[in-house]
mmCIF file of C-alpha atoms and ligand atoms in Angstrom:
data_model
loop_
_atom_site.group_PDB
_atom_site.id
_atom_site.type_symbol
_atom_site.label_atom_id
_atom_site.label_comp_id
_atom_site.label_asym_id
_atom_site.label_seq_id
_atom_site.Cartn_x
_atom_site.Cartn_y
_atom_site.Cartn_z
ATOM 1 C CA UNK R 857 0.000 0.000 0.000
ATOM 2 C CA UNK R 858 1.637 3.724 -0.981
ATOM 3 C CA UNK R 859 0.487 6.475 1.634
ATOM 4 C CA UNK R 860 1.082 9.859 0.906
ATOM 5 C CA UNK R 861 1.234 12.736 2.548
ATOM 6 C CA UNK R 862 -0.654 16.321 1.315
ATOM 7 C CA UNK R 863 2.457 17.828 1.010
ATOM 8 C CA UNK R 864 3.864 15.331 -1.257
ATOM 9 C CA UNK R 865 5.172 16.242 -4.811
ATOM 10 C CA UNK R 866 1.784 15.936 -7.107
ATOM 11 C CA UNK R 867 2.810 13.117 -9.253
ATOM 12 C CA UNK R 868 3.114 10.871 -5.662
ATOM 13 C CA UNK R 869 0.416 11.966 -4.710
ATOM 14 C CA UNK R 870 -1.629 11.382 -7.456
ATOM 15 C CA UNK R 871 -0.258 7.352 -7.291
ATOM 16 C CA UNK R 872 -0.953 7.040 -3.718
ATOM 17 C CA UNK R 873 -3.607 4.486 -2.834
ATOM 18 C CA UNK R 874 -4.266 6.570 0.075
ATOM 19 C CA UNK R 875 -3.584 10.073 0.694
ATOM 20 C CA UNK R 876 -3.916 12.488 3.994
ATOM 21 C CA UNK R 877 -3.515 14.158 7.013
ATOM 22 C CA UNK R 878 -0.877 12.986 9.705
ATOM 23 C CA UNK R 879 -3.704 11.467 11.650
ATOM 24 C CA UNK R 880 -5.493 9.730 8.256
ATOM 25 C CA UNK R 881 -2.226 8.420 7.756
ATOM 26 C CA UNK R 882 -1.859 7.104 10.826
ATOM 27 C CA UNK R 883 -5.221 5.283 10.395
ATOM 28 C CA UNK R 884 -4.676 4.071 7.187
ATOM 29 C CA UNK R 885 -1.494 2.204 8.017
ATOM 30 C CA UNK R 886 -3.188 0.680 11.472
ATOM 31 C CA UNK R 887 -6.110 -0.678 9.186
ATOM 32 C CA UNK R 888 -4.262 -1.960 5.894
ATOM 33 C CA UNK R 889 -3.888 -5.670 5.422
ATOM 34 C CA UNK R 890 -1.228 -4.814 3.396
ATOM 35 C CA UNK R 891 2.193 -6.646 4.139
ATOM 36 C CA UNK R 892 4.093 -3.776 2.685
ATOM 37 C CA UNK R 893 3.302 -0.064 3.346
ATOM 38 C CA UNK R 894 5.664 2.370 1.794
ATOM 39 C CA UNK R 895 5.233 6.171 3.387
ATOM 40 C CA UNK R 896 5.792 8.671 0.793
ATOM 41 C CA UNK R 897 6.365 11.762 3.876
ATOM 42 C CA UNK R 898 8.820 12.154 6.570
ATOM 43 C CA UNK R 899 10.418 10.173 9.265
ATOM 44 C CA UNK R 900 8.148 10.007 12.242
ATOM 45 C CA UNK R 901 5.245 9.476 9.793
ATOM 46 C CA UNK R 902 6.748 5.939 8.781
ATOM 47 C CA UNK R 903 8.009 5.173 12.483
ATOM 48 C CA UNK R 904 4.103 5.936 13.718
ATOM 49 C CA UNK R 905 3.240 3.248 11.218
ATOM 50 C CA UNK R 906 5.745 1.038 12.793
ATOM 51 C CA UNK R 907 4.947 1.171 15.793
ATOM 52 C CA UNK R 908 1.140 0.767 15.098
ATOM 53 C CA UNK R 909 1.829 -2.581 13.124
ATOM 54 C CA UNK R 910 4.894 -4.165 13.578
ATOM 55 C CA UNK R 911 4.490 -7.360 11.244
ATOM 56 C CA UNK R 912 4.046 -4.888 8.401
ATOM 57 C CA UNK R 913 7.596 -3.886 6.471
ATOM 58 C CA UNK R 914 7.261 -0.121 6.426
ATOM 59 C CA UNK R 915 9.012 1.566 3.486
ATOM 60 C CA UNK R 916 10.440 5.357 3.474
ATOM 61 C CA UNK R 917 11.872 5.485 0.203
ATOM 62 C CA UNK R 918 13.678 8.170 1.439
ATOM 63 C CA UNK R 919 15.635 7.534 4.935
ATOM 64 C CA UNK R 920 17.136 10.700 5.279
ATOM 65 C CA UNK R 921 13.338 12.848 5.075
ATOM 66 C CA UNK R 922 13.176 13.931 8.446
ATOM 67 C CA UNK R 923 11.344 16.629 10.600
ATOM 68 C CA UNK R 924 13.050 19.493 11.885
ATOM 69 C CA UNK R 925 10.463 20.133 14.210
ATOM 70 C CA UNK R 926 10.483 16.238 15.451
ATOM 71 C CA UNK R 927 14.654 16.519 15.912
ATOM 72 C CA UNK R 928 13.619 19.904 18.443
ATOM 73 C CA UNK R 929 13.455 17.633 21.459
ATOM 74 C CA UNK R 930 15.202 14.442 22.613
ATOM 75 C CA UNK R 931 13.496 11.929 24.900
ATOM 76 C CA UNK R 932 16.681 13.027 27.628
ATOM 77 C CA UNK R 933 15.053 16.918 26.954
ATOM 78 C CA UNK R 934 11.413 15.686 27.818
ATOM 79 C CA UNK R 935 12.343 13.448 31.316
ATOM 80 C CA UNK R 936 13.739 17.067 32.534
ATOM 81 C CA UNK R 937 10.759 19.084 31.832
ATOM 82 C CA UNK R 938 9.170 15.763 33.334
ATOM 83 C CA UNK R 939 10.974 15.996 36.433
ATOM 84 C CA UNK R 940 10.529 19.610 36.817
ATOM 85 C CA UNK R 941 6.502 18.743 36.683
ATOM 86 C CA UNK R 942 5.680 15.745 38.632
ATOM 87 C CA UNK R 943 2.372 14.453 38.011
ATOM 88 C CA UNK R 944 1.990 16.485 34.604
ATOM 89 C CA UNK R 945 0.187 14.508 31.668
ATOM 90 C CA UNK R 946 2.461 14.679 28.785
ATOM 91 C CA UNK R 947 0.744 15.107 25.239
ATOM 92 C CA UNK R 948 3.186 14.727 22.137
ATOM 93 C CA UNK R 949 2.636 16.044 19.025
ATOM 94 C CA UNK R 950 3.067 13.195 16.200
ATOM 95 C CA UNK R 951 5.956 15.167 14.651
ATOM 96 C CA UNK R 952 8.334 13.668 17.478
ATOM 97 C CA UNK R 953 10.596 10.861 17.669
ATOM 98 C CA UNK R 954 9.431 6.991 19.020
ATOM 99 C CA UNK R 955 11.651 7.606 21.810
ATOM 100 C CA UNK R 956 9.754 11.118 22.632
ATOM 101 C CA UNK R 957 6.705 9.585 22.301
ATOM 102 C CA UNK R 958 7.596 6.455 24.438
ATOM 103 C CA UNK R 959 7.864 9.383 27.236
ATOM 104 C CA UNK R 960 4.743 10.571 26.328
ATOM 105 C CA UNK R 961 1.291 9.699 27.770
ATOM 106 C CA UNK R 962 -0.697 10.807 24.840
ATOM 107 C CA UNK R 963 0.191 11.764 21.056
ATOM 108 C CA UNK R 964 -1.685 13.874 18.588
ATOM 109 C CA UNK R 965 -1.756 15.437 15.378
ATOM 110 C CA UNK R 966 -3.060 19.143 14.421
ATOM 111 C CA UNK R 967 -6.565 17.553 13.361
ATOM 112 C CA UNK R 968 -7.473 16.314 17.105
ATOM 113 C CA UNK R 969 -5.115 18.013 19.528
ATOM 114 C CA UNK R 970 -8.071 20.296 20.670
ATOM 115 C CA UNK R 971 -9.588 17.166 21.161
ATOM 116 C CA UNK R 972 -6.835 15.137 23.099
ATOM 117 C CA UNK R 973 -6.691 18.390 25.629
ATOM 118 C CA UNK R 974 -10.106 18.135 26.372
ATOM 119 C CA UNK R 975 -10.340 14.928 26.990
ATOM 120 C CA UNK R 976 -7.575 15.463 29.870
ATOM 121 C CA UNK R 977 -8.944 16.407 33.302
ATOM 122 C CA UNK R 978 -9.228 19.590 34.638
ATOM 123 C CA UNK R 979 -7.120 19.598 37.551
ATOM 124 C CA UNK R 980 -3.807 18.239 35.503
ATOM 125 C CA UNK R 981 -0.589 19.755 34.860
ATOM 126 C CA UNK R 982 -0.308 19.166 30.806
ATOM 127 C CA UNK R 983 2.993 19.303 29.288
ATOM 128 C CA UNK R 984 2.619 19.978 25.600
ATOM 129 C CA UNK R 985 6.243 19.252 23.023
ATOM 130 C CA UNK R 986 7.424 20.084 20.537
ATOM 131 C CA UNK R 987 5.516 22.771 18.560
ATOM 132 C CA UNK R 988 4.818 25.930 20.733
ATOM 133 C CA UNK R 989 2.447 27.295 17.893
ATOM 134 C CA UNK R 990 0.536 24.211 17.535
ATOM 135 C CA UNK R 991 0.429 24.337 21.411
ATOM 136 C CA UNK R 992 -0.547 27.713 21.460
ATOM 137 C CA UNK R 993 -3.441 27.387 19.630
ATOM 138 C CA UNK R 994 -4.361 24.528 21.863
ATOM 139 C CA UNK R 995 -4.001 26.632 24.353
ATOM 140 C CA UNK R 996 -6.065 28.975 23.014
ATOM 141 C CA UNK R 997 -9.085 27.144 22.181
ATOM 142 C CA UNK R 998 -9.212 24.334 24.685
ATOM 143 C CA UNK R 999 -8.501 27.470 27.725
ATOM 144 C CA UNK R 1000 -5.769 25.616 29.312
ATOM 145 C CA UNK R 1001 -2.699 26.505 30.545
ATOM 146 C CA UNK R 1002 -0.038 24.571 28.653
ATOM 147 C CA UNK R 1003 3.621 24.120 29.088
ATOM 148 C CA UNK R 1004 4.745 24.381 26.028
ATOM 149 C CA UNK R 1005 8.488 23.513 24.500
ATOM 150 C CA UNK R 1006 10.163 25.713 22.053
ATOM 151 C CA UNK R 1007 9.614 24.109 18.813
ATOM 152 C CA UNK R 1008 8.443 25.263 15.868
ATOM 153 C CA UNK R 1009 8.311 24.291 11.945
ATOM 154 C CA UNK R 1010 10.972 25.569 9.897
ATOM 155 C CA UNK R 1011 8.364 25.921 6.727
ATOM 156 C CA UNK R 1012 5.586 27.175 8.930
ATOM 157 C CA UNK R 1013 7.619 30.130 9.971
ATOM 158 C CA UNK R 1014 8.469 30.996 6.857
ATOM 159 C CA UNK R 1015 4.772 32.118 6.450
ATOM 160 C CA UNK R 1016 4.929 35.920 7.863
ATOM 161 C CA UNK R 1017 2.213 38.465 8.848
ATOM 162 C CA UNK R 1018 2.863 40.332 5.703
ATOM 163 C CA UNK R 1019 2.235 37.468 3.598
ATOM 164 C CA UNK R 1020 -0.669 37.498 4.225
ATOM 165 C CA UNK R 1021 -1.586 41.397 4.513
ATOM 166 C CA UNK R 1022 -0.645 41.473 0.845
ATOM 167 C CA UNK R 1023 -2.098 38.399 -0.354
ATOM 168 C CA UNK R 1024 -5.414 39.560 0.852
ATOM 169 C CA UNK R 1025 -5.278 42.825 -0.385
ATOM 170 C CA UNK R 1026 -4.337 41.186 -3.908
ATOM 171 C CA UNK R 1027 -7.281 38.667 -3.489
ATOM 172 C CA UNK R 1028 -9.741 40.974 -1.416
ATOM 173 C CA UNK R 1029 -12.773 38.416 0.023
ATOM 174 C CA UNK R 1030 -10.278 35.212 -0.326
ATOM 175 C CA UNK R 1031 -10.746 33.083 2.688
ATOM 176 C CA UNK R 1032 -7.605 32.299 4.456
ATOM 177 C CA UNK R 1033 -6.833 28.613 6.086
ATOM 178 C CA UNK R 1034 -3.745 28.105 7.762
ATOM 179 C CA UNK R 1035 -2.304 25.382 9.497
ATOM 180 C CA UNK R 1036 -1.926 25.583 13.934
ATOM 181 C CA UNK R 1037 1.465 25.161 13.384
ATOM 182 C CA UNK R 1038 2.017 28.636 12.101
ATOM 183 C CA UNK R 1039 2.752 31.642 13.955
ATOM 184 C CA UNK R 1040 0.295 33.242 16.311
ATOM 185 C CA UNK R 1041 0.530 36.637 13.905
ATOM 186 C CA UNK R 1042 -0.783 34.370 11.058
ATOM 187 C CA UNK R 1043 -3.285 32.347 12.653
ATOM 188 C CA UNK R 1044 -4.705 36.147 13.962
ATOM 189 C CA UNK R 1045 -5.396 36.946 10.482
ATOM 190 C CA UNK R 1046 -6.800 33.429 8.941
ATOM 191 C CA UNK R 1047 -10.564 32.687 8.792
ATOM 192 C CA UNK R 1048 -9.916 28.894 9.555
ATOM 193 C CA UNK R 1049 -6.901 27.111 11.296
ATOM 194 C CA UNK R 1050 -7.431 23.507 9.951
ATOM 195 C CA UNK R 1051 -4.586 20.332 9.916
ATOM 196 C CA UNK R 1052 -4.395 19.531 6.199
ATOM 197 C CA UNK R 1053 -7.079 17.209 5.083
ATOM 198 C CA UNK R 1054 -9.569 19.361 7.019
ATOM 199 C CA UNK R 1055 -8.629 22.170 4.619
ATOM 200 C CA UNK R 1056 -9.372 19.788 1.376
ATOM 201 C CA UNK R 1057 -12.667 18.985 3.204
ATOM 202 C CA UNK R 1058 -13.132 22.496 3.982
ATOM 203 C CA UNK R 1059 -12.792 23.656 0.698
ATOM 204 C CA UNK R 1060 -14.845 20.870 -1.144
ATOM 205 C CA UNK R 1061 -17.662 21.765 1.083
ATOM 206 C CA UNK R 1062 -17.459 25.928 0.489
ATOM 207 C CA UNK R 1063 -18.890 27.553 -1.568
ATOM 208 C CA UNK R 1064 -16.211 30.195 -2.166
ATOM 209 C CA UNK R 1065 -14.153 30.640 -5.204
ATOM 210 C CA UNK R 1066 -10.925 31.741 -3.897
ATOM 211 C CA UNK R 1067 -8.677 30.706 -0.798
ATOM 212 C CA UNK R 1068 -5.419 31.845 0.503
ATOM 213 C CA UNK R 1069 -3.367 28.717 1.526
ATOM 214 C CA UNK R 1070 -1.151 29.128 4.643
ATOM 215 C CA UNK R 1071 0.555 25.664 4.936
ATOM 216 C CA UNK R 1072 3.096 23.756 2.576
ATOM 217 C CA UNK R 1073 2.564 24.344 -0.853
ATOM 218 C CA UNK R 1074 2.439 20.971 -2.045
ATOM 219 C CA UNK R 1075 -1.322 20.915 -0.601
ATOM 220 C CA UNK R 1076 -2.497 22.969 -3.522
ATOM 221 C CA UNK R 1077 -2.258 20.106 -6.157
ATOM 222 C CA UNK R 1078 -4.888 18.332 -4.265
ATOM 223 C CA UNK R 1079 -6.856 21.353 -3.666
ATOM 224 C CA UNK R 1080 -7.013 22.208 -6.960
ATOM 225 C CA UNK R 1081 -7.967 18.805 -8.462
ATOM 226 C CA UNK R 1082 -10.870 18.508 -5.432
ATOM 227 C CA UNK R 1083 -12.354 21.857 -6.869
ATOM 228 C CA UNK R 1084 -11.504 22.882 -10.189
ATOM 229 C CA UNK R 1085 -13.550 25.837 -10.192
ATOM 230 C CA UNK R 1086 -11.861 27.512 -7.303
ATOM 231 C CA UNK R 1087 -8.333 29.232 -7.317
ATOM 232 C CA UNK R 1088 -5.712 28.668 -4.739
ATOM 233 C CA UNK R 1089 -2.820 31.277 -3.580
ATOM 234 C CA UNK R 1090 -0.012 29.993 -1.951
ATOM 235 C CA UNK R 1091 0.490 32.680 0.882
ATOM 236 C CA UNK R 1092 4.337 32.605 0.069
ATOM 237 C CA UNK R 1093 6.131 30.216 -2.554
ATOM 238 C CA UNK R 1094 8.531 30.126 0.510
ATOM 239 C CA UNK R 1095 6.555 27.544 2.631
ATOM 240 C CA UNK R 1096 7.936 24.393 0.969
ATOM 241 C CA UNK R 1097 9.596 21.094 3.309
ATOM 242 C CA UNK R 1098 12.575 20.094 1.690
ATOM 243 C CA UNK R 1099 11.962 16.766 3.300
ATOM 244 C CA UNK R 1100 8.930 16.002 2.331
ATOM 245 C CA UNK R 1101 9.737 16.669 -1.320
ATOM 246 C CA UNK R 1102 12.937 14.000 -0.973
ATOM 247 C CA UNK R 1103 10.842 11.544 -2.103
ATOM 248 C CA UNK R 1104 10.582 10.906 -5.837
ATOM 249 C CA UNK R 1105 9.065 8.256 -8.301
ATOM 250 C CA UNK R 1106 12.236 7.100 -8.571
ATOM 251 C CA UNK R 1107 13.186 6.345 -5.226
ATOM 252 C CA UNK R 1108 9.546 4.708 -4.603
ATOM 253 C CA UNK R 1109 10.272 2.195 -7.568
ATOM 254 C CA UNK R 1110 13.975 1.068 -6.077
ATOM 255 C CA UNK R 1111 12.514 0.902 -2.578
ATOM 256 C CA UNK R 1112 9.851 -1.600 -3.914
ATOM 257 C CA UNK R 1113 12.582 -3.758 -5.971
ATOM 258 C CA UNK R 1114 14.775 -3.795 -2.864
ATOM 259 C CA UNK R 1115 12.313 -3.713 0.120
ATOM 260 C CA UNK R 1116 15.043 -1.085 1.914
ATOM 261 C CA UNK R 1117 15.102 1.022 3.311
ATOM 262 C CA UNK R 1118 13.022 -0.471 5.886
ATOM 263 C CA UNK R 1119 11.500 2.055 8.923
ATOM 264 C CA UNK R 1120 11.557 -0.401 12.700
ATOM 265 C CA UNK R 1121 11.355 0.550 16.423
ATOM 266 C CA UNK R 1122 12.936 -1.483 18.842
ATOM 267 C CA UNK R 1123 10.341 -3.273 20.582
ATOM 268 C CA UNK R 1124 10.918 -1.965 24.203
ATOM 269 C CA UNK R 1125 10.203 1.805 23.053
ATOM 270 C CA UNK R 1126 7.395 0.703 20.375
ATOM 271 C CA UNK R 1127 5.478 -0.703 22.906
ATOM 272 C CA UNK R 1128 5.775 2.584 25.527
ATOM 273 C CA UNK R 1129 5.061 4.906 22.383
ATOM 274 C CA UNK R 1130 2.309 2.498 20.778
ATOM 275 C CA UNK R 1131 0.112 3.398 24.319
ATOM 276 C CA UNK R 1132 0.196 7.013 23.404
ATOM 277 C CA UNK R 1133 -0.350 6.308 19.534
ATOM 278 C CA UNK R 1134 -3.516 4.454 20.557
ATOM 279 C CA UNK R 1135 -4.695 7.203 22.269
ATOM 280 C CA UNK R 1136 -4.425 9.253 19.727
ATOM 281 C CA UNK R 1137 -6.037 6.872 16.743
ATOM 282 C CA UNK R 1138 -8.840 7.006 19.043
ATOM 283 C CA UNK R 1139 -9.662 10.419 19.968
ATOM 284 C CA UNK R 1140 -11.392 11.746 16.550
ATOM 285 C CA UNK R 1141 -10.985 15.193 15.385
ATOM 286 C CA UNK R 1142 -14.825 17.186 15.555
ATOM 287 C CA UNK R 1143 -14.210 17.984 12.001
HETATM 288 P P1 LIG G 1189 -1.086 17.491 9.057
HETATM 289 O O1 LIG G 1189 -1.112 16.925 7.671
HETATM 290 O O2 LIG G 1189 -1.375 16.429 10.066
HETATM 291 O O3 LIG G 1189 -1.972 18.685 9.165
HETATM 292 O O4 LIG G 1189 0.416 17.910 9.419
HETATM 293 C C1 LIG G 1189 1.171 18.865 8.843
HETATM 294 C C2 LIG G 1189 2.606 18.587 8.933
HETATM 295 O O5 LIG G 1189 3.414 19.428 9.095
HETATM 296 C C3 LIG G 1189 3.050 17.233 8.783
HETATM 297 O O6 LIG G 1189 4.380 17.221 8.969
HETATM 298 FE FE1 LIG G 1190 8.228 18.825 9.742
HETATM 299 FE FE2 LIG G 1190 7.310 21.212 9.022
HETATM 300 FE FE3 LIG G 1190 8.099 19.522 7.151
HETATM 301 FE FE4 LIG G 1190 5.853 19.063 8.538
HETATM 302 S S1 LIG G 1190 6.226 20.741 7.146
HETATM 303 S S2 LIG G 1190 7.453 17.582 8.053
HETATM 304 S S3 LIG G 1190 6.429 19.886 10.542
HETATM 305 S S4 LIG G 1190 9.374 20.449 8.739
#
């Protein structure tokens, strides 16, 4: 089975038997029956497939796609802030390493974080890693007091207030969607903060003509093919992962001849991080 991300190059994702959000994803590869999966994304996307299904051979045609925001905190980073807040509930984001989330108590992605927080009882201490905006906006709209870790996306930031001050005076009545994982400045001026499948639904389901895109470019070749009718603007050409777009046709083809390079977890931290996975496969986004 080929799962790709939204931020993919277009020709992946247009071969992708499945295609999605972190979260979908995640799904996806828990439910397959396939023997192979090969993860057209980053990383910690193919190591949260591991750890969901172990007898599966999980491919990353790529092995050095990472996440700069996933390498922003070692598991020896989070015990500290853990022993600084006894008792706290620790809530990953998925964009962390197996190890991180093996320290973790629950994981989630940007589609049910809100979700995972409210779930959490009142009177807890919640630690929140790696990505302060993403926690932020948690923060924000769950009305909890997070302690957050100073992590960010690389391509997020990119996006800038100004961005998107111009692109909305060029495209006057555009609605804007960003991601949670971009600056607070951004998310001020957006009409809809949305992980990236809930933008394509979000879109298919408007009935406006013209959106402003505040995530990774890539998403726009899916936008555009789910309505035709409707122009996208990137809000910068700047916001593109370099990881994500390691992957190409060609490297999906050898990694299918050779079955390598293969993504594992060592089965002491796969089953500590597969508790928090779990948790988060089962707390569904409202959206
Ligand atoms: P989602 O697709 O889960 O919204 O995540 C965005 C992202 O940055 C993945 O690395
Ligand atoms: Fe990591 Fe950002 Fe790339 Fe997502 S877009 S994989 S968070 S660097």
């Amino acid at each position: 089975m080929i799962l790709a991300h939204n931020y993919q190059p277009g020709e992946i994702q247009d071969l992708a038997d499945f295609q999605g959000d972190s979260l979908g994803l995640s799904i996806e590869a828990a439910k397959s029956n396939a023997e192979v999966i090969v993860f057209c994304g980053v990383h910690f996307m193919a190591e949260t497939a591991a750890i969901l299904s172990p007898q599966k051979t999980v491919l990353l045609p790529e092995p050095h796609a990472g996440c700069p925001m996933a390498d922003m905190i070692t598991a020896e980073q989070l015990r500290v802030v853990k022993e600084h807040h006894p008792g706290a509930v620790v809530v990953c984001y998925v964009n962390s390493s197996a190890e991180v989330k093996a320290e973790s108590d629950y994981c989630c992605t940007s589609a049910n974080a809100v979700e995972v927080v409210n779930s959490l009882g009142k009177d807890k201490e919640i630690i929140f890693v790696p990505d302060q905006y993403l926690g932020q906006f948690v923060a924000s709209r769950t009305g909890r007091a997070l302690i957050l870790w100073p992590g960010y996306c690389p391509t997020h930031v990119m996006i800038t207030e100004d961005d998107i001050k111009d692109a909305k005076v060029k495209h006057p009545g555009a609605i804007v969607l960003a991601h949670p994982e971009c600056t607070e400045p951004v998310k001020r001026l957006s009409d809809q903060l949305l992980s990236t499948s809930q933008m394509i639904k979000f879109a298919v389901k408007s009935a406006a003509k013209e959106f402003i895109v505040a995530t990774e470019k890539g998403i726009i070749h899916s936008l555009k093919k789910q309505r035709p009718d409707a122009e996208f603007y990137p809000a910068t050409q700047r916001a593109v992962c370099p990881n994500m777009k390691k992957i190409t046709l060609d490297k999906i083809i050898a990694s299918l001849e050779n079955m390598q390079p293969q993504v594992t977890v060592p089965e002491e931290i796969r089953l500590k991080a597969k508790r928090a996975v779990d948790r988060m496969v089962e707390i569904l986004p409202s959206k």
